[in-house]
Amino acid sequence: DTAVSQTPKYLVTQMGNDKSIKCEQNLGHDTMYWYKQDSKKFLKIMFSYNNKELIINETVPNRFSPKSPDKAHLNLHINSLELGDSAVYFCASSHPENLIGGLPYNEQFFGPGTRLTVL
Amino acid sequence: AQTVTQSQPEMSVQEAETVTLSCTYDTSENNYYLFWYKQPPSRQMILVIRQEAYKQQNATENRFSVNFQKAAKSFSLKISDSQLGDTAMYFCAFMNQIDYNNNDMRFGAGTRLTVKP
């Protein structure tokens, strides 16, 4: 009953290759995210998609392209991989929930992460 | 832009004792959420506790509680009766309420907590 799943869990590849990381959520959420966690553990948002539409696109190289075939999936494609792309990539999803006080709240549920190593 | 600062890269505590992890943030917004996430060696990101900025009462979850000082923009996490399983990286995070469908979460650099037997 995995809520947010990512494949593969580990990915080792050569510099210059093109690779994809898949993310799927079975929570019925409308919004999905990709985060990058570097070797110093710093976690930074890369993209956010709501209903298959790009909402957030942080300063990420063009080599990174998210693709959302449907609401339940947000895949991350990386072209021409570089050494600096080595990191753990986390997918997350959320759905608006109204809390007391009237402010919407989107708890983000994280996937298990994908460790990408570029040699 | 919102920033989140965790000034303690590493901390340690003896089992059964209490430890406090600090976090400060910078924002011009009035409505937002604050979180503490735990990342054990398994790498999973686990939500520990959250605080709504419009609430004055500090959030608590069992052994975990926060000291939320809105004017000072401070959000510290207190772990009571520390257990070996609490050993992990702890991330403070800020989420602004931009609109209903878009929540941009910003993380601090993390604090590595080690609980010693």
PDB file of C-alpha atoms in Angstrom:
ATOM      1  CA  ASP A   1       0.000   0.000   0.000  1.00  0.00           C
ATOM      2  CA  THR A   2       2.788   2.409  -0.864  1.00  0.00           C
ATOM      3  CA  ALA A   3       1.375   5.918  -1.051  1.00  0.00           C
ATOM      4  CA  VAL A   4       4.158   7.575  -3.060  1.00  0.00           C
ATOM      5  CA  SER A   5       6.525   5.280  -4.909  1.00  0.00           C
ATOM      6  CA  GLN A   6       9.643   5.977  -6.900  1.00  0.00           C
ATOM      7  CA  THR A   7      11.586   3.783  -9.282  1.00  0.00           C
ATOM      8  CA  PRO A   8      14.364   3.006  -9.350  1.00  0.00           C
ATOM      9  CA  LYS A   9      15.593   3.263  -5.784  1.00  0.00           C
ATOM     10  CA  TYR A  10      19.200   3.434  -6.935  1.00  0.00           C
ATOM     11  CA  LEU A  11      20.511   4.580 -10.299  1.00  0.00           C
ATOM     12  CA  VAL A  12      24.157   4.491 -11.307  1.00  0.00           C
ATOM     13  CA  THR A  13      25.033   5.818 -14.730  1.00  0.00           C
ATOM     14  CA  GLN A  14      27.762   7.372 -16.813  1.00  0.00           C
ATOM     15  CA  MET A  15      28.181  11.048 -17.480  1.00  0.00           C
ATOM     16  CA  GLY A  16      26.408  12.164 -20.638  1.00  0.00           C
ATOM     17  CA  ASN A  17      23.642   9.577 -20.461  1.00  0.00           C
ATOM     18  CA  ASP A  18      19.921  10.317 -20.369  1.00  0.00           C
ATOM     19  CA  LYS A  19      17.899   8.785 -17.558  1.00  0.00           C
ATOM     20  CA  SER A  20      14.434   8.916 -16.040  1.00  0.00           C
ATOM     21  CA  ILE A  21      13.085   8.528 -12.544  1.00  0.00           C
ATOM     22  CA  LYS A  22       9.444   7.572 -12.185  1.00  0.00           C
ATOM     23  CA  CYS A  23       7.073   8.669  -9.471  1.00  0.00           C
ATOM     24  CA  GLU A  24       3.562   7.437  -8.817  1.00  0.00           C
ATOM     25  CA  GLN A  25       1.104   8.270  -6.060  1.00  0.00           C
ATOM     26  CA  ASN A  26      -2.076   6.375  -5.251  1.00  0.00           C
ATOM     27  CA  LEU A  27      -3.468   8.991  -2.883  1.00  0.00           C
ATOM     28  CA  GLY A  28      -5.606  10.806  -5.427  1.00  0.00           C
ATOM     29  CA  HIS A  29      -3.582  13.985  -4.903  1.00  0.00           C
ATOM     30  CA  ASP A  30      -3.657  16.846  -7.379  1.00  0.00           C
ATOM     31  CA  THR A  31      -0.190  18.249  -6.803  1.00  0.00           C
ATOM     32  CA  MET A  32       3.169  16.528  -7.162  1.00  0.00           C
ATOM     33  CA  TYR A  33       6.698  17.734  -6.540  1.00  0.00           C
ATOM     34  CA  TRP A  34      10.319  16.890  -7.177  1.00  0.00           C
ATOM     35  CA  TYR A  35      13.025  17.736  -4.652  1.00  0.00           C
ATOM     36  CA  LYS A  36      16.777  17.325  -4.861  1.00  0.00           C
ATOM     37  CA  GLN A  37      18.850  16.495  -1.785  1.00  0.00           C
ATOM     38  CA  ASP A  38      22.554  17.083  -2.316  1.00  0.00           C
ATOM     39  CA  SER A  39      25.504  15.460  -0.569  1.00  0.00           C
ATOM     40  CA  LYS A  40      25.267  17.986   2.257  1.00  0.00           C
ATOM     41  CA  LYS A  41      21.665  16.879   2.847  1.00  0.00           C
ATOM     42  CA  PHE A  42      20.237  20.173   1.668  1.00  0.00           C
ATOM     43  CA  LEU A  43      16.733  19.601   0.310  1.00  0.00           C
ATOM     44  CA  LYS A  44      15.543  21.918  -2.422  1.00  0.00           C
ATOM     45  CA  ILE A  45      12.381  21.981  -4.488  1.00  0.00           C
ATOM     46  CA  MET A  46      12.808  21.599  -8.227  1.00  0.00           C
ATOM     47  CA  PHE A  47       9.323  21.365  -9.716  1.00  0.00           C
ATOM     48  CA  SER A  48       5.706  21.363  -8.718  1.00  0.00           C
ATOM     49  CA  TYR A  49       2.832  20.163 -10.878  1.00  0.00           C
ATOM     50  CA  ASN A  50      -0.859  20.649 -10.218  1.00  0.00           C
ATOM     51  CA  ASN A  51      -3.294  18.655 -12.372  1.00  0.00           C
ATOM     52  CA  LYS A  52      -0.573  18.042 -14.933  1.00  0.00           C
ATOM     53  CA  GLU A  53       0.284  21.751 -15.121  1.00  0.00           C
ATOM     54  CA  LEU A  54       3.666  23.141 -14.127  1.00  0.00           C
ATOM     55  CA  ILE A  55       3.336  25.459 -11.115  1.00  0.00           C
ATOM     56  CA  ILE A  56       6.846  25.826  -9.727  1.00  0.00           C
ATOM     57  CA  ASN A  57      10.014  25.668 -11.753  1.00  0.00           C
ATOM     58  CA  GLU A  58      12.989  26.643  -9.677  1.00  0.00           C
ATOM     59  CA  THR A  59      16.323  27.500 -11.236  1.00  0.00           C
ATOM     60  CA  VAL A  60      16.935  24.070 -12.665  1.00  0.00           C
ATOM     61  CA  PRO A  61      18.976  23.362 -15.804  1.00  0.00           C
ATOM     62  CA  ASN A  62      17.025  22.676 -18.982  1.00  0.00           C
ATOM     63  CA  ARG A  63      18.448  19.178 -18.922  1.00  0.00           C
ATOM     64  CA  PHE A  64      15.843  18.385 -16.277  1.00  0.00           C
ATOM     65  CA  SER A  65      12.340  17.979 -17.602  1.00  0.00           C
ATOM     66  CA  PRO A  66       9.366  16.775 -15.596  1.00  0.00           C
ATOM     67  CA  LYS A  67       6.637  14.941 -17.432  1.00  0.00           C
ATOM     68  CA  SER A  68       3.188  14.300 -16.050  1.00  0.00           C
ATOM     69  CA  PRO A  69       1.199  11.840 -18.168  1.00  0.00           C
ATOM     70  CA  ASP A  70      -1.645  11.938 -15.656  1.00  0.00           C
ATOM     71  CA  LYS A  71      -2.418  13.232 -12.178  1.00  0.00           C
ATOM     72  CA  ALA A  72      -0.951  10.158 -10.490  1.00  0.00           C
ATOM     73  CA  HIS A  73       2.443  10.317 -12.171  1.00  0.00           C
ATOM     74  CA  LEU A  74       5.261  12.858 -12.318  1.00  0.00           C
ATOM     75  CA  ASN A  75       8.391  11.521 -13.964  1.00  0.00           C
ATOM     76  CA  LEU A  76      11.738  13.271 -14.019  1.00  0.00           C
ATOM     77  CA  HIS A  77      13.834  13.057 -17.162  1.00  0.00           C
ATOM     78  CA  ILE A  78      17.449  14.126 -17.059  1.00  0.00           C
ATOM     79  CA  ASN A  79      19.444  14.585 -20.243  1.00  0.00           C
ATOM     80  CA  SER A  80      23.219  14.708 -20.597  1.00  0.00           C
ATOM     81  CA  LEU A  81      23.864  13.757 -16.996  1.00  0.00           C
ATOM     82  CA  GLU A  82      26.676  15.568 -15.196  1.00  0.00           C
ATOM     83  CA  LEU A  83      28.684  14.663 -12.111  1.00  0.00           C
ATOM     84  CA  GLY A  84      26.927  17.402 -10.163  1.00  0.00           C
ATOM     85  CA  ASP A  85      23.574  15.724 -10.735  1.00  0.00           C
ATOM     86  CA  SER A  86      24.536  13.030  -8.238  1.00  0.00           C
ATOM     87  CA  ALA A  87      22.049  13.371  -5.396  1.00  0.00           C
ATOM     88  CA  VAL A  88      18.978  11.848  -3.856  1.00  0.00           C
ATOM     89  CA  TYR A  89      15.789  12.873  -5.633  1.00  0.00           C
ATOM     90  CA  PHE A  90      12.510  12.869  -3.751  1.00  0.00           C
ATOM     91  CA  CYS A  91       9.060  12.892  -5.198  1.00  0.00           C
ATOM     92  CA  ALA A  92       6.148  14.152  -3.094  1.00  0.00           C
ATOM     93  CA  SER A  93       2.434  14.714  -3.488  1.00  0.00           C
ATOM     94  CA  SER A  94      -0.213  16.756  -1.714  1.00  0.00           C
ATOM     95  CA  HIS A  95      -3.874  17.640  -1.760  1.00  0.00           C
ATOM     96  CA  PRO A  96      -5.646  20.671  -0.321  1.00  0.00           C
ATOM     97  CA  GLU A  97      -7.320  20.105   2.992  1.00  0.00           C
ATOM     98  CA  ASN A  98      -9.263  22.759   4.855  1.00  0.00           C
ATOM     99  CA  LEU A  99      -8.294  23.094   8.458  1.00  0.00           C
ATOM    100  CA  ILE A 100      -9.999  24.942  11.257  1.00  0.00           C
ATOM    101  CA  GLY A 101      -9.412  28.624  10.607  1.00  0.00           C
ATOM    102  CA  GLY A 102     -10.170  28.324   6.913  1.00  0.00           C
ATOM    103  CA  LEU A 103      -6.650  28.170   5.611  1.00  0.00           C
ATOM    104  CA  PRO A 104      -5.979  25.396   3.102  1.00  0.00           C
ATOM    105  CA  TYR A 105      -3.276  22.977   4.068  1.00  0.00           C
ATOM    106  CA  ASN A 106      -1.369  20.669   1.785  1.00  0.00           C
ATOM    107  CA  GLU A 107       0.581  18.076   3.695  1.00  0.00           C
ATOM    108  CA  GLN A 108       3.220  16.700   1.446  1.00  0.00           C
ATOM    109  CA  PHE A 109       3.785  12.959   1.383  1.00  0.00           C
ATOM    110  CA  PHE A 110       7.255  11.967   0.320  1.00  0.00           C
ATOM    111  CA  GLY A 111       8.433   9.009  -1.691  1.00  0.00           C
ATOM    112  CA  PRO A 112      11.380   6.906  -0.516  1.00  0.00           C
ATOM    113  CA  GLY A 113      13.877   8.755  -2.675  1.00  0.00           C
ATOM    114  CA  THR A 114      16.085   7.746  -5.595  1.00  0.00           C
ATOM    115  CA  ARG A 115      19.832   7.881  -5.170  1.00  0.00           C
ATOM    116  CA  LEU A 116      21.375   8.918  -8.465  1.00  0.00           C
ATOM    117  CA  THR A 117      25.110   8.442  -8.899  1.00  0.00           C
ATOM    118  CA  VAL A 118      26.780   9.815 -11.994  1.00  0.00           C
ATOM    119  CA  LEU A 119      30.228   8.397 -12.726  1.00  0.00           C
TER     120      LEU A 119
ATOM    121  CA  ALA B   1      11.808  34.769  -0.820  1.00  0.00           C
ATOM    122  CA  GLN B   2      11.445  32.737   2.317  1.00  0.00           C
ATOM    123  CA  THR B   3      14.544  31.310   3.948  1.00  0.00           C
ATOM    124  CA  VAL B   4      14.883  28.758   6.698  1.00  0.00           C
ATOM    125  CA  THR B   5      17.975  28.604   8.898  1.00  0.00           C
ATOM    126  CA  GLN B   6      19.081  25.771  11.133  1.00  0.00           C
ATOM    127  CA  SER B   7      22.221  26.924  12.888  1.00  0.00           C
ATOM    128  CA  GLN B   8      23.140  23.592  14.489  1.00  0.00           C
ATOM    129  CA  PRO B   9      24.640  21.187  11.935  1.00  0.00           C
ATOM    130  CA  GLU B  10      25.074  18.466  14.545  1.00  0.00           C
ATOM    131  CA  MET B  11      23.819  17.746  18.022  1.00  0.00           C
ATOM    132  CA  SER B  12      23.944  14.852  20.420  1.00  0.00           C
ATOM    133  CA  VAL B  13      21.950  13.890  23.479  1.00  0.00           C
ATOM    134  CA  GLN B  14      21.980  11.101  26.007  1.00  0.00           C
ATOM    135  CA  GLU B  15      19.153   8.616  25.888  1.00  0.00           C
ATOM    136  CA  ALA B  16      16.177   9.683  28.036  1.00  0.00           C
ATOM    137  CA  GLU B  17      17.282  13.304  28.147  1.00  0.00           C
ATOM    138  CA  THR B  18      15.764  16.332  26.421  1.00  0.00           C
ATOM    139  CA  VAL B  19      17.180  18.147  23.421  1.00  0.00           C
ATOM    140  CA  THR B  20      16.091  21.272  21.556  1.00  0.00           C
ATOM    141  CA  LEU B  21      16.776  21.902  17.881  1.00  0.00           C
ATOM    142  CA  SER B  22      16.592  25.480  16.706  1.00  0.00           C
ATOM    143  CA  CYS B  23      15.126  26.937  13.542  1.00  0.00           C
ATOM    144  CA  THR B  24      14.563  30.487  12.369  1.00  0.00           C
ATOM    145  CA  TYR B  25      12.867  31.649   9.228  1.00  0.00           C
ATOM    146  CA  ASP B  26      12.361  34.802   7.283  1.00  0.00           C
ATOM    147  CA  THR B  27       9.098  35.812   5.659  1.00  0.00           C
ATOM    148  CA  SER B  28       6.933  38.848   5.083  1.00  0.00           C
ATOM    149  CA  GLU B  29       3.794  36.734   4.963  1.00  0.00           C
ATOM    150  CA  ASN B  30       1.328  36.339   7.804  1.00  0.00           C
ATOM    151  CA  ASN B  31      -0.252  33.004   6.937  1.00  0.00           C
ATOM    152  CA  TYR B  32       2.006  30.010   6.654  1.00  0.00           C
ATOM    153  CA  TYR B  33       2.866  26.617   8.081  1.00  0.00           C
ATOM    154  CA  LEU B  34       6.004  25.336   9.751  1.00  0.00           C
ATOM    155  CA  PHE B  35       7.129  21.731   9.949  1.00  0.00           C
ATOM    156  CA  TRP B  36       9.752  19.493  11.395  1.00  0.00           C
ATOM    157  CA  TYR B  37      10.688  16.467   9.302  1.00  0.00           C
ATOM    158  CA  LYS B  38      12.810  13.543  10.403  1.00  0.00           C
ATOM    159  CA  GLN B  39      15.062  11.684   7.985  1.00  0.00           C
ATOM    160  CA  PRO B  40      16.522   8.500   9.484  1.00  0.00           C
ATOM    161  CA  PRO B  41      19.290   6.547   7.754  1.00  0.00           C
ATOM    162  CA  SER B  42      16.589   4.808   5.720  1.00  0.00           C
ATOM    163  CA  ARG B  43      16.290   8.142   3.911  1.00  0.00           C
ATOM    164  CA  GLN B  44      12.527   8.344   4.312  1.00  0.00           C
ATOM    165  CA  MET B  45      11.139  11.826   5.006  1.00  0.00           C
ATOM    166  CA  ILE B  46       8.792  11.591   7.974  1.00  0.00           C
ATOM    167  CA  LEU B  47       6.626  14.442   9.187  1.00  0.00           C
ATOM    168  CA  VAL B  48       7.173  14.893  12.925  1.00  0.00           C
ATOM    169  CA  ILE B  49       5.075  17.922  13.752  1.00  0.00           C
ATOM    170  CA  ARG B  50       3.473  20.942  12.137  1.00  0.00           C
ATOM    171  CA  GLN B  51       2.435  24.378  13.338  1.00  0.00           C
ATOM    172  CA  GLU B  52      -0.101  26.730  11.804  1.00  0.00           C
ATOM    173  CA  ALA B  53       1.122  30.320  12.026  1.00  0.00           C
ATOM    174  CA  TYR B  54      -2.321  31.623  12.995  1.00  0.00           C
ATOM    175  CA  LYS B  55      -2.355  29.431  16.098  1.00  0.00           C
ATOM    176  CA  GLN B  56      -0.717  30.793  19.221  1.00  0.00           C
ATOM    177  CA  GLN B  57      -0.710  27.456  20.983  1.00  0.00           C
ATOM    178  CA  ASN B  58       2.438  25.414  20.456  1.00  0.00           C
ATOM    179  CA  ALA B  59       1.933  22.091  18.692  1.00  0.00           C
ATOM    180  CA  THR B  60       2.740  18.862  20.516  1.00  0.00           C
ATOM    181  CA  GLU B  61       2.951  15.267  19.364  1.00  0.00           C
ATOM    182  CA  ASN B  62       3.779  12.842  22.155  1.00  0.00           C
ATOM    183  CA  ARG B  63       7.453  13.434  23.020  1.00  0.00           C
ATOM    184  CA  PHE B  64       7.810  16.155  20.395  1.00  0.00           C
ATOM    185  CA  SER B  65       6.817  19.754  20.979  1.00  0.00           C
ATOM    186  CA  VAL B  66       7.638  23.083  19.444  1.00  0.00           C
ATOM    187  CA  ASN B  67       8.299  26.553  20.752  1.00  0.00           C
ATOM    188  CA  PHE B  68       6.787  28.833  18.135  1.00  0.00           C
ATOM    189  CA  GLN B  69       7.682  32.500  18.506  1.00  0.00           C
ATOM    190  CA  LYS B  70       6.005  34.253  15.587  1.00  0.00           C
ATOM    191  CA  ALA B  71       7.348  37.731  16.276  1.00  0.00           C
ATOM    192  CA  ALA B  72      10.871  36.385  16.553  1.00  0.00           C
ATOM    193  CA  LYS B  73      10.310  34.030  13.581  1.00  0.00           C
ATOM    194  CA  SER B  74      11.619  31.160  15.609  1.00  0.00           C
ATOM    195  CA  PHE B  75      10.417  27.562  15.571  1.00  0.00           C
ATOM    196  CA  SER B  76      12.387  25.190  17.782  1.00  0.00           C
ATOM    197  CA  LEU B  77      11.743  21.479  18.286  1.00  0.00           C
ATOM    198  CA  LYS B  78      11.988  19.896  21.705  1.00  0.00           C
ATOM    199  CA  ILE B  79      12.403  16.153  21.974  1.00  0.00           C
ATOM    200  CA  SER B  80      11.744  14.798  25.447  1.00  0.00           C
ATOM    201  CA  ASP B  81      12.856  11.422  26.753  1.00  0.00           C
ATOM    202  CA  SER B  82      15.120  10.928  23.742  1.00  0.00           C
ATOM    203  CA  GLN B  83      15.238   7.439  22.293  1.00  0.00           C
ATOM    204  CA  LEU B  84      17.856   5.730  20.169  1.00  0.00           C
ATOM    205  CA  GLY B  85      15.363   5.660  17.308  1.00  0.00           C
ATOM    206  CA  ASP B  86      15.316   9.454  17.294  1.00  0.00           C
ATOM    207  CA  THR B  87      18.783   9.442  15.746  1.00  0.00           C
ATOM    208  CA  ALA B  88      18.299  11.094  12.362  1.00  0.00           C
ATOM    209  CA  MET B  89      18.597  14.265  10.356  1.00  0.00           C
ATOM    210  CA  TYR B  90      15.944  16.798  11.308  1.00  0.00           C
ATOM    211  CA  PHE B  91      14.732  19.379   8.838  1.00  0.00           C
ATOM    212  CA  CYS B  92      12.788  22.483   9.602  1.00  0.00           C
ATOM    213  CA  ALA B  93      10.488  23.522   6.752  1.00  0.00           C
ATOM    214  CA  PHE B  94       8.345  26.517   5.863  1.00  0.00           C
ATOM    215  CA  MET B  95       5.319  26.495   3.604  1.00  0.00           C
ATOM    216  CA  ASN B  96       3.592  29.654   2.460  1.00  0.00           C
ATOM    217  CA  GLN B  97      -0.076  29.705   1.606  1.00  0.00           C
ATOM    218  CA  ILE B  98       0.173  31.197  -1.859  1.00  0.00           C
ATOM    219  CA  ASP B  99      -3.010  29.722  -3.172  1.00  0.00           C
ATOM    220  CA  TYR B 100      -5.197  26.724  -2.691  1.00  0.00           C
ATOM    221  CA  ASN B 101      -3.350  24.387  -4.986  1.00  0.00           C
ATOM    222  CA  ASN B 102       0.213  25.541  -4.735  1.00  0.00           C
ATOM    223  CA  ASN B 103       2.353  25.112  -1.674  1.00  0.00           C
ATOM    224  CA  ASP B 104       6.024  25.847  -2.047  1.00  0.00           C
ATOM    225  CA  MET B 105       7.911  24.151   0.794  1.00  0.00           C
ATOM    226  CA  ARG B 106      11.345  25.441   1.795  1.00  0.00           C
ATOM    227  CA  PHE B 107      13.715  23.427   3.930  1.00  0.00           C
ATOM    228  CA  GLY B 108      16.535  24.334   6.280  1.00  0.00           C
ATOM    229  CA  ALA B 109      19.948  22.728   5.944  1.00  0.00           C
ATOM    230  CA  GLY B 110      19.176  20.123   8.596  1.00  0.00           C
ATOM    231  CA  THR B 111      20.521  19.144  12.003  1.00  0.00           C
ATOM    232  CA  ARG B 112      22.052  15.737  12.510  1.00  0.00           C
ATOM    233  CA  LEU B 113      20.910  14.436  15.884  1.00  0.00           C
ATOM    234  CA  THR B 114      22.638  11.510  17.549  1.00  0.00           C
ATOM    235  CA  VAL B 115      21.092   9.886  20.604  1.00  0.00           C
ATOM    236  CA  LYS B 116      23.727   8.147  22.683  1.00  0.00           C
ATOM    237  CA  PRO B 117      22.997   5.132  24.874  1.00  0.00           C
TER     238      PRO B 117
END
